[in-house]
Amino acid sequence: MLKINNLHVKLEEEDKQILKGVDLEVPAGKVHAIMGPNGSGKSTLSYVLSGRDGYEVTAGDATLDGEELLDMEPEERAAAGLFLAFQYPVEIPGVGNMTFLRTAVNAQRKARGEEEMSAADFLKFVRAKAKDLKIDADMLKRPVNVGFSGGEKKRNEILQMAMLEPKMCILDETDSGLDVDAMKLVSEGVNALRDEGRSFLVITHYQRLLDHIKPDVVHIMAAGRIVKSGGPELALEVEHNGYADILAEIDA
Amino acid sequence: MSTAVKMQAALISADARPASGAWLADARADAASRLAAMGLPTRRDEYWKWTRPDSLISAVADTAEVLDYEGEEPLFSDVDRLKVVFVDGVFSAEESDALEGEGLEIERLADAAAKDIHWAKDLYGVLETRGQTPVNRPIAVHNTAMATDGVVIRVTGALSRPVSLVYRHEDANSDAILHSVIRLEDGAELTLLENGPAAARFSSVLEVDVAKGAAFHHVRAQGRDHDRQAITHVFARVDAEATFKSFTVTVNGKLTRNECVIDIVGDNAVAHIAGAALGDGAEHEFHHDDTVFITHDAVACESRQVFKKVLKNGAKGVFQGKILVKPDAQKTDGYQKSQSLLLDDDASFQAKPELEIYADDVICSHGSTTGAIDEEALFYLRSRGVPTPIATDLLVLAFLADAIEEIEDEDIAADVTGRLDAWLARRRG
C-alpha cells in the first residue's frame, strides 16, 4: 500500500535536515505504529506524505499503491486515498462542519470520476457515521472545529476519515489531548474502519493508544530514521524502559 | 471653467433644478446655495484622499455597459414585497406595485413634489443638512438639489411586507439621481430592500427617521454591472429604544462610495451598519469605499460597524469609519470592525478607523485588519480533497459570514450567500 524509500527531507526555509533516509512499507490491511522521542521526525513524515508546504524532499520517494505520492498536490493525494488525521485539527470559523464534509466528499468523488452524493443521501450518510462517534447534530452545524474540545476535534477527524473512506490513514498523535473515555471512543471509531483493503500508520508517543488500536508492526523512529522495527511487544518495551535503552543499543 | 465650477454655476440657477411645489423648491434652493458655499469635493480633501471624486462629479457620466444577467432572477424575487421600480432613475408604473399598504403612506417624490405642502418637508434635506458637520458631503447636497425622483414613505404600523426599491439599468449612459425619505413613527417597523445597478452613474440619498421604539431594517444589493458607479448616502436619526440595521452587498462596480451617517439621539437605541464587498480587478476596475460616521448622543446605546472586503487583481478597498461619543452619551457600547482579505499582492486596502470619545463610562473599540487566506485552513481543506480554488472560495465566504449575519432575515441572508457563492463559482469556471 504505502512504500517509503530512503526519504530525505529538509526544511525549506532553513538548512535543517529532518528525515535522513526513512524506509517503511505498510502492506494493505495492516496497522503500523511509529513511536519515537520528540523531534525524531514523526510529524514531519506525516506532513510530507500529505503534502504540506515548507518541506523539501532531497532524496528518496514515497508511493501509494504504486503511484508517486510526492509529485501530487495535497487534494490529489486525498483523492488517491491518503488521509491524515491532524495532531492539531484546524479551526475554520465561518465554514459549517456539514458544508465542509459535503464539499470534501463530493470533491473526492468528482476527482475519481464518481457521481456527487445528493443532499438527502449525504445527510443520511453523515448522520449514521456521526452517531457511531457520538457526534451530535450541534457539532455538525457548528463551524469546523471552532469551540470544539480536544476530544471533539479528534472525533471530528475520525468522522472525516469514516466519510472519506481512505485506503491509507495516517494518525498523527491522535491520542494527544484525549482523556481515557475519548481515547476509547476514537479508537473504536478507528477499529471499525479496519479492513483488508485499508492500512493505518499510527504515530504516537505512548503505548496506551496501542492498547486500543492493536498494531501489527511497531517502528521506532529516532533522528530522522526508522531505527528498529518489531511486533507489538516493542511498544511495551518502550513503555517500560523509555527510548534510552533502544537508542543506546543502536548506537552501540 | 472647470467641470465642478460649471456644475455649481448651473445649480445656483433655479431653472436647472427639477420643477416642484413650494416646499420642495425651497429645500432644493437651500441645497443649491449650501453647495455653492461648500464647493464640490476635490482630491485634496482629506475625506476624499483614497477615492477620486472626479468621475462622480463630472458633467457627463462615464458609459457603463449594461450587464447581461442571463435570465438570473434578481435578488429578493421570492420575497413578498411592495415593489417600486426605477429604470435608469425613471419610475416605471407598469413594473411597480400599487403604492399603498396598511400602516403605510407611500408615494413618489415626484408626486409629493407637486404639492405645496407635505409632511416630508420636515425631513427632506433636513437629516442630510445635519450630516454636513463636522465633515462636508457635497455630493449629498447636490443630490438634495437635483434629485428627480425617489420615494416618500411614512410608516405607522409594523409592516410585515417589505418595501422593495428596484433599480434597473438599461441605458449605458444614464445618470440617475434619486432621493428618498422615510419616517417610522413610534413603534413602527419597516424592512426596506434595495437592489440593482440603477444607472451608469447613480447618486442616491436616503434619509431615515426612526422614532421611539421603531425598527428599520435595510438590505441593499448594488448591481454587478462592471463599469457602473454609485455614490450613496444614508442619513439616519435613531430615537430612544429604536433599532436601525443596514446591510449592503457589493459585487463589481468601477466605483462605489457608500456613506452612512447615523445620529443616535434617544436612549437605549441600537444602530448596526454592515457591508460585504467582493471585487476582482482582472478585467474591470473595482474601487469600493465605505465611509461611516456614527454619533452617540444618548445614554446606553449600541452601535456596530461590520465591513468586510475581498479583493484581488488590483481591486481597491477603502474604509473610513468614525464613532463620536458626545459627553452625555454614557454607557455607550460601540464597536467597529473593518477587515479585508487580499487574495493577491495587487489588491489594496486603506482604512481609517476613528474613535472620538468625550464620555467616560463607555465601551468602544475598533479592529481593522488586512490579511491573506489562512494557509493552515487552506491546507486542512486541501488535505481532505478539496481543490485549492474551491477551498479558497469556502474561506472567502467564511470571511464574509459575520457581515452577512447582520441581515436579520435568515432567508434573505441565505439568498445573499448563495449569490456570492455563485459569483465565486463563475469565476472558478
XYZ file of C-alpha atoms in Angstrom:
681
model
C 0.000 0.000 0.000
C 2.379 2.687 1.267
C 6.054 2.410 0.371
C 8.613 4.892 1.590
C 12.066 4.544 0.193
C 15.163 6.283 1.530
C 13.214 9.500 2.179
C 15.341 12.546 2.955
C 13.606 15.776 3.845
C 14.861 19.178 4.936
C 13.085 22.348 5.964
C 12.543 24.640 3.002
C 13.397 27.821 4.891
C 16.491 26.675 6.698
C 19.270 24.238 6.197
C 17.973 21.640 8.582
C 17.669 18.001 7.619
C 14.717 16.351 9.411
C 14.323 12.992 7.712
C 17.540 11.183 6.936
C 16.593 8.132 4.966
C 13.261 6.711 6.057
C 12.417 3.263 4.733
C 8.977 1.923 5.503
C 6.387 -0.313 3.927
C 2.821 -0.688 5.156
C 1.024 -3.535 3.375
C -2.709 -3.470 2.672
C -4.907 -4.204 5.677
C -2.122 -3.704 8.214
C -1.706 -1.320 11.107
C 1.794 0.011 11.637
C 2.758 2.239 14.500
C 5.606 4.712 14.668
C 6.918 5.660 18.076
C 9.810 7.871 18.912
C 11.085 10.647 21.077
C 10.230 14.315 20.438
C 11.990 15.754 17.422
C 12.606 12.392 15.791
C 10.707 13.464 12.657
C 7.420 11.568 13.147
C 5.134 14.503 12.468
C 7.316 15.751 9.629
C 6.872 12.375 7.973
C 3.089 12.727 8.178
C 3.166 16.274 6.799
C 5.470 15.406 3.931
C 3.284 12.464 2.978
C 0.171 14.641 2.977
C 1.815 17.465 1.029
C 2.164 20.316 3.440
C 4.280 23.289 2.325
C 7.569 24.128 3.948
C 9.482 20.907 3.332
C 11.894 19.921 0.628
C 12.457 16.325 -0.368
C 16.160 15.978 -1.097
C 16.215 12.261 -1.845
C 14.035 9.184 -1.921
C 10.373 8.720 -2.741
C 7.030 7.515 -1.464
C 4.324 5.661 -3.336
C 0.707 4.825 -2.609
C -0.363 1.693 -4.482
C 2.500 2.301 -6.862
C 1.564 5.929 -7.531
C 4.263 8.503 -6.836
C 2.832 10.483 -3.913
C 5.308 13.304 -3.601
C 4.553 14.774 -7.035
C 0.877 15.205 -6.224
C -0.985 18.184 -4.781
C -2.487 17.586 -1.318
C -6.001 17.287 -2.786
C -4.779 14.724 -5.334
C -3.245 12.665 -2.565
C -6.528 12.767 -0.718
C -8.418 11.675 -3.814
C -5.886 8.875 -4.278
C -6.891 7.595 -0.844
C -4.500 9.183 1.634
C -5.848 10.668 4.831
C -4.027 12.466 7.617
C -5.759 12.815 10.967
C -4.152 16.004 12.280
C -2.457 16.296 15.633
C -3.916 19.794 15.836
C -7.089 19.950 13.730
C -7.524 23.431 12.284
C -10.379 25.691 13.339
C -12.181 27.319 10.408
C -14.620 29.995 11.576
C -17.460 30.633 9.171
C -17.360 27.246 7.428
C -20.041 24.898 8.723
C -18.832 21.395 9.544
C -21.567 19.915 7.377
C -20.694 22.116 4.387
C -17.070 21.162 4.849
C -17.813 17.427 4.946
C -20.115 17.544 1.932
C -17.655 19.622 -0.091
C -14.843 17.199 0.736
C -16.842 14.044 -0.002
C -18.103 15.393 -3.309
C -14.755 16.843 -4.365
C -13.144 13.421 -3.915
C -15.948 11.675 -5.740
C -15.621 14.105 -8.599
C -11.859 13.654 -8.733
C -12.385 9.891 -9.001
C -14.980 10.315 -11.739
C -17.842 9.222 -9.478
C -21.195 10.918 -9.185
C -21.656 13.517 -6.447
C -23.787 12.480 -3.498
C -27.265 14.014 -3.291
C -28.075 16.224 -0.314
C -30.513 13.639 1.079
C -28.093 10.709 0.714
C -25.313 12.753 2.214
C -27.431 13.661 5.217
C -28.290 10.011 5.856
C -24.648 9.029 5.454
C -23.254 11.680 7.776
C -25.870 11.061 10.466
C -25.126 7.351 10.575
C -21.379 7.888 10.811
C -21.721 10.696 13.346
C -23.889 8.578 15.610
C -21.182 5.906 15.918
C -18.762 8.566 17.129
C -21.318 10.200 19.449
C -21.163 13.408 17.399
C -24.435 15.270 17.806
C -26.314 17.461 15.345
C -24.996 20.579 17.023
C -21.382 19.616 16.332
C -22.244 19.092 12.684
C -23.825 22.518 12.454
C -21.062 24.460 14.147
C -18.114 25.882 12.213
C -15.311 23.374 11.624
C -13.588 22.631 14.948
C -14.441 26.066 16.363
C -15.029 25.820 20.094
C -14.618 22.042 19.974
C -12.936 20.402 22.938
C -9.772 18.385 22.308
C -11.810 15.190 22.252
C -14.434 16.641 19.923
C -11.766 17.736 17.476
C -10.263 14.251 17.344
C -13.682 12.639 16.959
C -14.336 15.066 14.127
C -11.113 13.872 12.463
C -12.268 10.278 12.694
C -15.692 11.277 11.353
C -13.985 12.766 8.299
C -11.972 9.595 7.916
C -15.118 7.487 8.117
C -16.853 9.612 5.499
C -13.989 9.855 3.059
C -13.171 6.134 3.268
C -9.484 6.477 2.501
C -7.292 3.438 1.948
C -4.238 4.773 3.763
C -4.848 6.538 7.069
C -2.129 8.341 8.946
C -2.981 9.224 12.542
C -0.656 11.887 13.897
C -0.676 11.717 17.694
C -4.403 11.269 17.724
C -4.156 10.417 21.412
C -2.715 13.773 22.428
C -5.162 15.797 24.473
C -7.580 12.913 24.950
C -8.870 11.571 28.230
C -9.430 7.855 28.685
C -13.044 7.871 27.529
C -12.358 9.971 24.468
C -9.415 7.755 23.565
C -11.657 4.719 23.773
C -14.283 6.340 21.554
C -11.748 7.449 18.972
C -10.076 4.035 18.976
C -13.397 2.301 18.459
C -14.010 4.607 15.527
C -10.660 3.677 14.034
C -11.101 -0.043 14.715
C -14.482 -0.002 12.996
C -12.678 1.151 9.854
C -10.090 -1.625 9.911
C -10.459 -3.567 6.771
C -8.432 -5.799 4.443
C -8.105 -3.011 1.940
C -7.263 -0.242 4.390
C -3.969 0.431 6.097
C -3.055 2.611 9.049
C 0.076 4.369 10.151
C -0.382 5.362 13.776
C 2.081 7.923 15.086
C 2.224 8.152 18.851
C 4.410 8.910 21.820
C 2.726 6.483 24.089
C 1.921 2.837 24.174
C -1.553 3.417 25.662
C -3.193 4.207 22.318
C -1.810 0.941 21.004
C -3.717 -0.913 23.709
C -6.851 0.167 21.887
C -5.639 0.157 18.294
C -3.573 -3.010 18.120
C -0.713 -2.652 15.648
C 0.753 -5.420 13.524
C 4.169 -3.799 13.452
C 5.821 -1.154 15.625
C 8.638 1.050 14.336
C 10.894 3.181 16.437
C 11.974 6.416 14.839
C 14.927 8.452 16.007
C 16.922 11.261 14.447
C 15.044 11.091 11.170
C 15.217 7.356 10.563
C 13.417 4.144 11.466
C 15.925 2.574 13.809
C 14.106 -0.504 14.940
C 11.021 -2.464 13.956
C 9.224 -5.278 15.697
C 5.919 -6.633 16.935
C 3.528 -5.034 19.450
C 5.918 -6.073 22.227
C 8.275 -3.317 21.109
C 5.736 -0.737 22.233
C 5.583 -2.368 25.652
C 9.337 -2.282 25.889
C 9.291 1.466 25.237
C 6.563 1.893 27.797
C 8.644 0.158 30.466
C 12.148 1.308 29.667
C 11.765 4.501 27.643
C 13.671 5.123 24.455
C 17.088 5.364 26.031
C 17.823 1.626 26.005
C 16.796 1.173 22.420
C 18.755 4.185 21.251
C 21.828 3.080 23.200
C 21.557 -0.378 21.696
C 21.513 1.123 18.190
C 24.423 3.443 18.849
C 26.469 0.557 20.138
C -14.230 76.951 -16.289
C -13.691 73.600 -14.610
C -16.429 70.987 -14.667
C -17.046 71.435 -10.977
C -17.404 75.169 -11.220
C -19.732 74.825 -14.209
C -21.836 72.420 -12.203
C -22.102 74.807 -9.288
C -22.969 77.703 -11.544
C -25.748 75.667 -13.111
C -27.090 74.733 -9.698
C -27.478 78.227 -8.461
C -29.819 78.901 -11.326
C -33.291 77.788 -10.262
C -34.084 76.828 -13.856
C -31.614 73.991 -13.705
C -33.383 72.302 -10.826
C -36.359 69.957 -11.241
C -39.681 71.768 -11.131
C -41.593 71.297 -7.885
C -44.113 72.727 -5.462
C -43.182 75.278 -2.863
C -41.934 73.043 -0.053
C -39.537 71.084 -2.210
C -38.466 74.076 -4.286
C -37.380 75.723 -1.022
C -35.402 72.669 0.069
C -33.728 72.483 -3.303
C -32.874 76.173 -3.397
C -31.423 75.877 0.085
C -29.290 72.926 -1.010
C -28.104 74.783 -4.084
C -26.905 77.717 -2.049
C -25.288 75.433 0.532
C -23.448 73.638 -2.248
C -22.322 76.918 -3.778
C -20.804 77.873 -0.427
C -19.276 74.445 0.195
C -17.962 73.559 -3.242
C -17.659 70.120 -4.746
C -15.135 67.629 -3.391
C -11.638 67.616 -4.775
C -8.818 65.153 -4.465
C -7.164 67.486 -1.989
C -9.947 66.969 0.521
C -8.913 64.739 3.395
C -12.237 62.931 3.155
C -11.527 62.061 -0.468
C -7.916 61.085 -0.040
C -8.371 57.499 -1.176
C -11.304 57.817 -3.546
C -11.144 60.174 -6.501
C -14.368 62.149 -6.771
C -13.725 63.309 -10.368
C -15.867 60.765 -12.187
C -18.682 61.222 -9.668
C -18.974 64.958 -10.306
C -18.093 65.207 -13.990
C -20.694 66.920 -16.176
C -21.382 63.715 -18.105
C -21.399 60.236 -16.616
C -18.932 57.675 -17.943
C -20.538 54.993 -20.047
C -21.313 51.743 -18.272
C -22.330 48.809 -20.392
C -25.473 47.037 -19.254
C -24.615 43.605 -17.870
C -26.414 40.592 -19.252
C -27.727 38.784 -16.160
C -28.540 35.796 -18.368
C -32.013 35.257 -17.031
C -30.929 35.195 -13.390
C -33.796 36.085 -11.079
C -32.936 39.331 -9.282
C -32.340 39.184 -5.543
C -35.494 39.341 -3.389
C -37.620 37.862 -6.218
C -39.012 35.293 -3.782
C -39.841 37.859 -1.137
C -43.453 39.046 -0.755
C -42.848 42.765 -1.124
C -44.156 46.073 -2.353
C -42.093 46.710 -5.431
C -41.196 50.179 -6.703
C -39.200 50.078 -9.892
C -36.950 52.731 -11.382
C -35.300 52.214 -14.752
C -32.227 54.393 -15.135
C -33.697 56.572 -12.415
C -37.098 56.883 -14.091
C -40.147 55.472 -12.295
C -41.797 52.553 -14.077
C -45.508 52.430 -13.294
C -46.129 49.179 -15.133
C -43.401 47.276 -13.274
C -44.261 48.738 -9.879
C -46.951 47.627 -7.469
C -49.732 49.947 -6.374
C -48.253 52.417 -3.902
C -50.405 51.556 -0.921
C -50.478 49.378 2.147
C -51.888 49.171 5.629
C -49.966 51.286 8.136
C -48.111 52.832 5.266
C -48.175 56.057 3.288
C -46.007 55.791 0.218
C -45.723 57.976 -2.835
C -43.164 59.023 -5.382
C -41.069 62.062 -4.579
C -42.121 63.461 -7.961
C -45.758 63.268 -6.855
C -45.093 64.683 -3.396
C -43.115 67.456 -5.053
C -46.160 68.673 -6.952
C -47.888 69.521 -3.679
C -47.453 72.843 -1.978
C -47.219 71.375 1.471
C -46.149 67.952 2.612
C -45.041 66.215 5.837
C -41.793 65.276 4.117
C -40.791 68.941 4.373
C -39.560 68.218 7.914
C -37.250 65.527 6.628
C -36.216 66.174 3.034
C -32.730 67.633 3.132
C -33.035 68.044 6.901
C -31.131 64.933 8.009
C -28.767 65.488 5.105
C -28.065 69.018 6.382
C -27.454 67.710 9.899
C -24.994 65.235 8.381
C -22.819 68.026 6.967
C -20.937 68.577 10.193
C -18.216 68.036 11.029
C -17.455 66.809 7.510
C -18.921 68.184 4.303
C -20.698 65.756 1.998
C -21.231 67.934 -1.075
C -22.496 65.201 -3.378
C -25.365 64.587 -0.976
C -26.167 68.296 -1.058
C -26.083 68.162 -4.839
C -28.481 65.241 -4.678
C -30.903 67.174 -2.477
C -30.912 69.996 -5.015
C -31.130 67.857 -8.122
C -32.903 64.560 -7.363
C -35.599 63.862 -9.938
C -37.492 61.203 -8.040
C -37.463 58.730 -5.184
C -39.999 57.586 -2.650
C -41.516 59.232 0.370
C -42.609 56.746 2.984
C -44.336 57.127 6.333
C -44.900 54.027 8.404
C -47.306 53.930 11.322
C -47.667 50.186 11.871
C -45.466 47.113 11.993
C -45.244 46.207 8.325
C -44.555 42.581 7.579
C -44.275 43.207 3.851
C -41.006 44.901 2.873
C -40.850 47.856 0.552
C -38.500 46.987 -2.264
C -36.832 49.579 -4.432
C -35.646 48.002 -7.657
C -33.108 49.914 -9.690
C -32.824 48.638 -13.226
C -30.173 49.756 -15.669
C -30.889 49.745 -19.403
C -29.130 52.790 -20.807
C -25.329 52.656 -20.898
C -25.144 56.435 -20.476
C -27.732 57.053 -17.774
C -27.087 59.385 -14.878
C -29.663 58.905 -12.128
C -30.235 60.988 -9.006
C -32.791 59.647 -6.547
C -33.655 60.831 -3.080
C -35.949 59.029 -0.658
C -37.205 59.969 2.778
C -38.595 57.538 5.277
C -40.281 58.283 8.557
C -41.022 55.479 11.005
C -43.462 56.685 13.637
C -43.269 55.461 17.232
C -43.154 51.674 17.350
C -43.417 51.242 13.576
C -41.460 48.586 11.691
C -40.221 48.537 8.120
C -37.871 46.452 6.045
C -36.511 48.307 3.061
C -34.889 46.333 0.256
C -32.885 47.974 -2.497
C -31.270 46.217 -5.394
C -29.882 46.794 -8.832
C -27.248 48.852 -10.603
C -29.681 51.783 -11.136
C -27.748 53.581 -13.876
C -24.320 54.102 -15.386
C -23.875 56.624 -12.584
C -26.144 56.645 -9.577
C -26.404 59.201 -6.819
C -28.675 58.132 -4.012
C -29.686 59.768 -0.768
C -31.807 58.041 1.822
C -32.990 59.969 4.860
C -34.424 57.755 7.558
C -36.039 58.974 10.722
C -36.580 56.158 13.194
C -38.852 57.351 16.018
C -39.134 55.876 19.504
C -39.276 52.108 19.650
C -39.407 51.782 15.874
C -37.345 49.270 13.880
C -35.837 49.849 10.473
C -34.151 47.019 8.570
C -32.357 47.741 5.349
C -30.809 45.247 2.934
C -29.208 46.549 -0.196
C -27.506 44.856 -3.145
C -25.670 47.043 -5.603
C -25.758 45.742 -9.171
C -22.939 43.769 -10.766
C -22.591 45.884 -13.924
C -18.835 46.262 -14.167
C -18.437 49.908 -15.081
C -21.313 51.339 -13.087
C -20.608 53.982 -10.484
C -22.548 54.735 -7.347
C -22.324 57.383 -4.686
C -24.840 56.698 -1.959
C -25.648 58.421 1.309
C -27.783 57.147 4.122
C -28.641 59.684 6.810
C -30.396 58.255 9.819
C -31.723 59.639 13.061
C -32.391 56.965 15.642
C -34.534 57.762 18.651
C -34.954 56.015 22.013
C -35.387 52.226 22.101
C -35.319 52.200 18.311
C -33.386 49.864 16.021
C -31.630 50.763 12.804
C -29.933 47.994 10.821
C -28.449 48.337 7.376
C -26.533 45.818 5.279
C -25.081 46.286 1.804
C -23.582 43.712 -0.514
C -21.474 44.971 -3.387
C -20.026 42.868 -6.160
C -18.303 44.517 -9.127
C -18.626 48.206 -9.973
C -15.943 50.577 -11.196
C -16.532 52.962 -8.322
C -18.762 52.738 -5.300
C -18.768 55.027 -2.321
C -21.332 54.284 0.350
C -21.558 56.912 3.043
C -23.634 56.400 6.114
C -24.247 59.000 8.779
C -26.117 57.864 11.840
C -27.212 60.076 14.692
C -28.287 58.209 17.772
C -30.387 60.697 19.670
C -32.518 58.613 22.079
C -31.505 56.332 24.958
C -31.185 52.548 24.586
C -31.187 52.657 20.798
C -29.345 50.213 18.541
C -27.667 51.017 15.229
C -25.861 48.439 13.102
C -24.300 49.036 9.733
C -22.609 46.278 7.771
C -21.247 45.618 4.330
C -19.720 42.825 2.286
C -17.846 43.739 -0.878
C -16.206 41.455 -3.408
C -14.067 42.773 -6.208
C -11.859 41.323 -8.896
C -9.906 43.915 -10.855
C -8.687 41.481 -13.525
C -10.825 42.758 -16.381
C -12.642 45.703 -14.871
C -11.741 48.312 -12.311
C -13.090 47.831 -8.836
C -12.969 50.509 -6.186
C -15.150 50.290 -3.111
C -15.325 52.843 -0.332
C -17.322 52.582 2.892
C -17.426 55.825 4.813
C -19.347 55.793 8.069
C -19.945 58.321 10.811
C -21.880 57.325 13.895
C -22.672 59.860 16.584
C -23.748 58.712 20.027
C -25.715 61.480 21.699
C -27.807 59.437 24.144
C -27.326 57.036 27.030
C -26.823 53.261 26.803
C -26.912 52.897 23.034
C -25.226 50.219 20.976
C -23.594 50.698 17.597
C -21.860 48.191 15.341
C -19.953 48.600 12.123
C -19.008 45.371 10.379
C -17.345 45.774 6.998
C -15.660 43.009 5.037
C -13.949 43.234 1.708
C -12.440 40.570 -0.501
C -10.140 41.999 -3.126
C -7.930 40.710 -5.895
C -6.181 41.687 -9.106
C -5.772 45.357 -8.343
C -9.171 45.811 -6.717
C -9.162 48.621 -4.174
C -10.971 48.947 -0.889
C -11.367 51.936 1.404
C -12.867 52.219 4.859
C -13.321 55.442 6.781
C -15.293 54.880 9.922
C -15.813 57.031 12.918
C -17.583 56.752 16.213
C -18.180 60.040 18.009
C -19.369 59.744 21.581
C -20.722 63.001 22.979
C -20.135 63.967 26.626
C -23.530 62.811 27.875
C -23.587 59.535 25.942
C -22.643 57.379 28.931
C -22.839 53.572 28.754
C -22.210 53.688 25.028
C -21.277 50.332 23.523
C -19.663 50.959 20.158
C -17.697 48.546 18.044
C -16.209 48.952 14.632
C -14.784 46.106 12.601
C -13.270 46.600 9.195
C -11.442 43.709 7.616
C -10.157 42.971 4.203
C -8.955 39.784 2.651
C -6.415 40.429 -0.078
C -6.168 37.449 -2.403
C -3.007 38.682 -4.096
C -0.329 41.349 -3.851
C -2.005 43.676 -6.363
C -5.097 44.344 -4.298
C -5.041 47.153 -1.762
C -6.983 48.302 1.246
C -6.844 51.633 3.063
C -8.528 52.065 6.403
C -9.028 54.947 8.752
C -10.846 53.837 11.870
C -11.502 56.679 14.308
C -12.898 56.958 17.795
C -13.598 60.302 19.377
C -14.941 59.901 22.876
C -15.997 62.584 25.345
C -17.933 60.411 27.821
C -16.034 58.424 30.421
C -18.231 55.387 31.002
C -18.199 53.746 27.569
C -17.031 50.589 25.818
C -15.715 51.495 22.398
C -13.254 49.664 20.225
C -12.252 49.062 16.673
C -10.499 46.329 14.789
C -9.127 46.895 11.343
C -7.187 44.121 9.672
C -5.787 43.292 6.288
C -4.829 39.722 5.637
C -4.361 36.907 3.198
C -6.028 33.493 3.071
C -5.173 31.418 6.138
C -2.661 28.880 4.818
C -3.308 26.440 7.662
C -7.021 26.350 6.920
C -6.340 26.071 3.198
C -4.048 23.080 3.693
C -6.554 21.432 6.006
C -9.275 21.698 3.362
C -6.958 20.514 0.595
C -5.824 17.555 2.670
C -9.464 16.468 2.654
C -9.512 16.524 -1.119
C -10.981 19.978 -1.688
C -9.171 21.578 -4.664
C -7.450 24.898 -3.971
C -9.923 27.148 -5.866
C -12.946 25.664 -4.084
C -11.156 25.708 -0.737
C -10.216 29.363 -1.260
C -13.803 30.293 -2.063
C -15.077 28.469 1.018
C -12.691 30.558 3.081
C -13.784 33.736 1.279
C -17.421 33.069 2.152
C -16.402 32.221 5.697
C -14.617 35.548 5.930
C -17.740 37.405 4.810
C -20.024 35.440 7.128
C -20.114 37.794 10.091
C -21.094 40.747 7.903
C -23.854 38.689 6.292
C -25.029 37.588 9.739
C -26.048 41.192 10.292
C -29.008 40.567 7.973
C -31.956 39.881 10.243
C -33.997 37.776 7.813
C -32.402 34.325 7.517
C -33.872 33.566 4.097
C -32.525 36.792 2.652
C -29.156 36.136 4.283
C -29.074 32.658 2.740
C -30.001 34.110 -0.648
C -27.206 36.699 -0.434
C -24.709 33.978 0.500
C -25.936 31.845 -2.389
C -25.419 34.697 -4.866
C -21.906 35.328 -3.592
C -21.174 31.627 -3.874
C -22.449 31.645 -7.460
C -20.317 34.668 -8.319
C -17.249 32.901 -6.942
C -18.139 29.690 -8.783
C -18.475 31.548 -12.112
C -15.018 32.960 -11.626
C -13.601 29.491 -10.970
C -15.063 28.462 -14.320
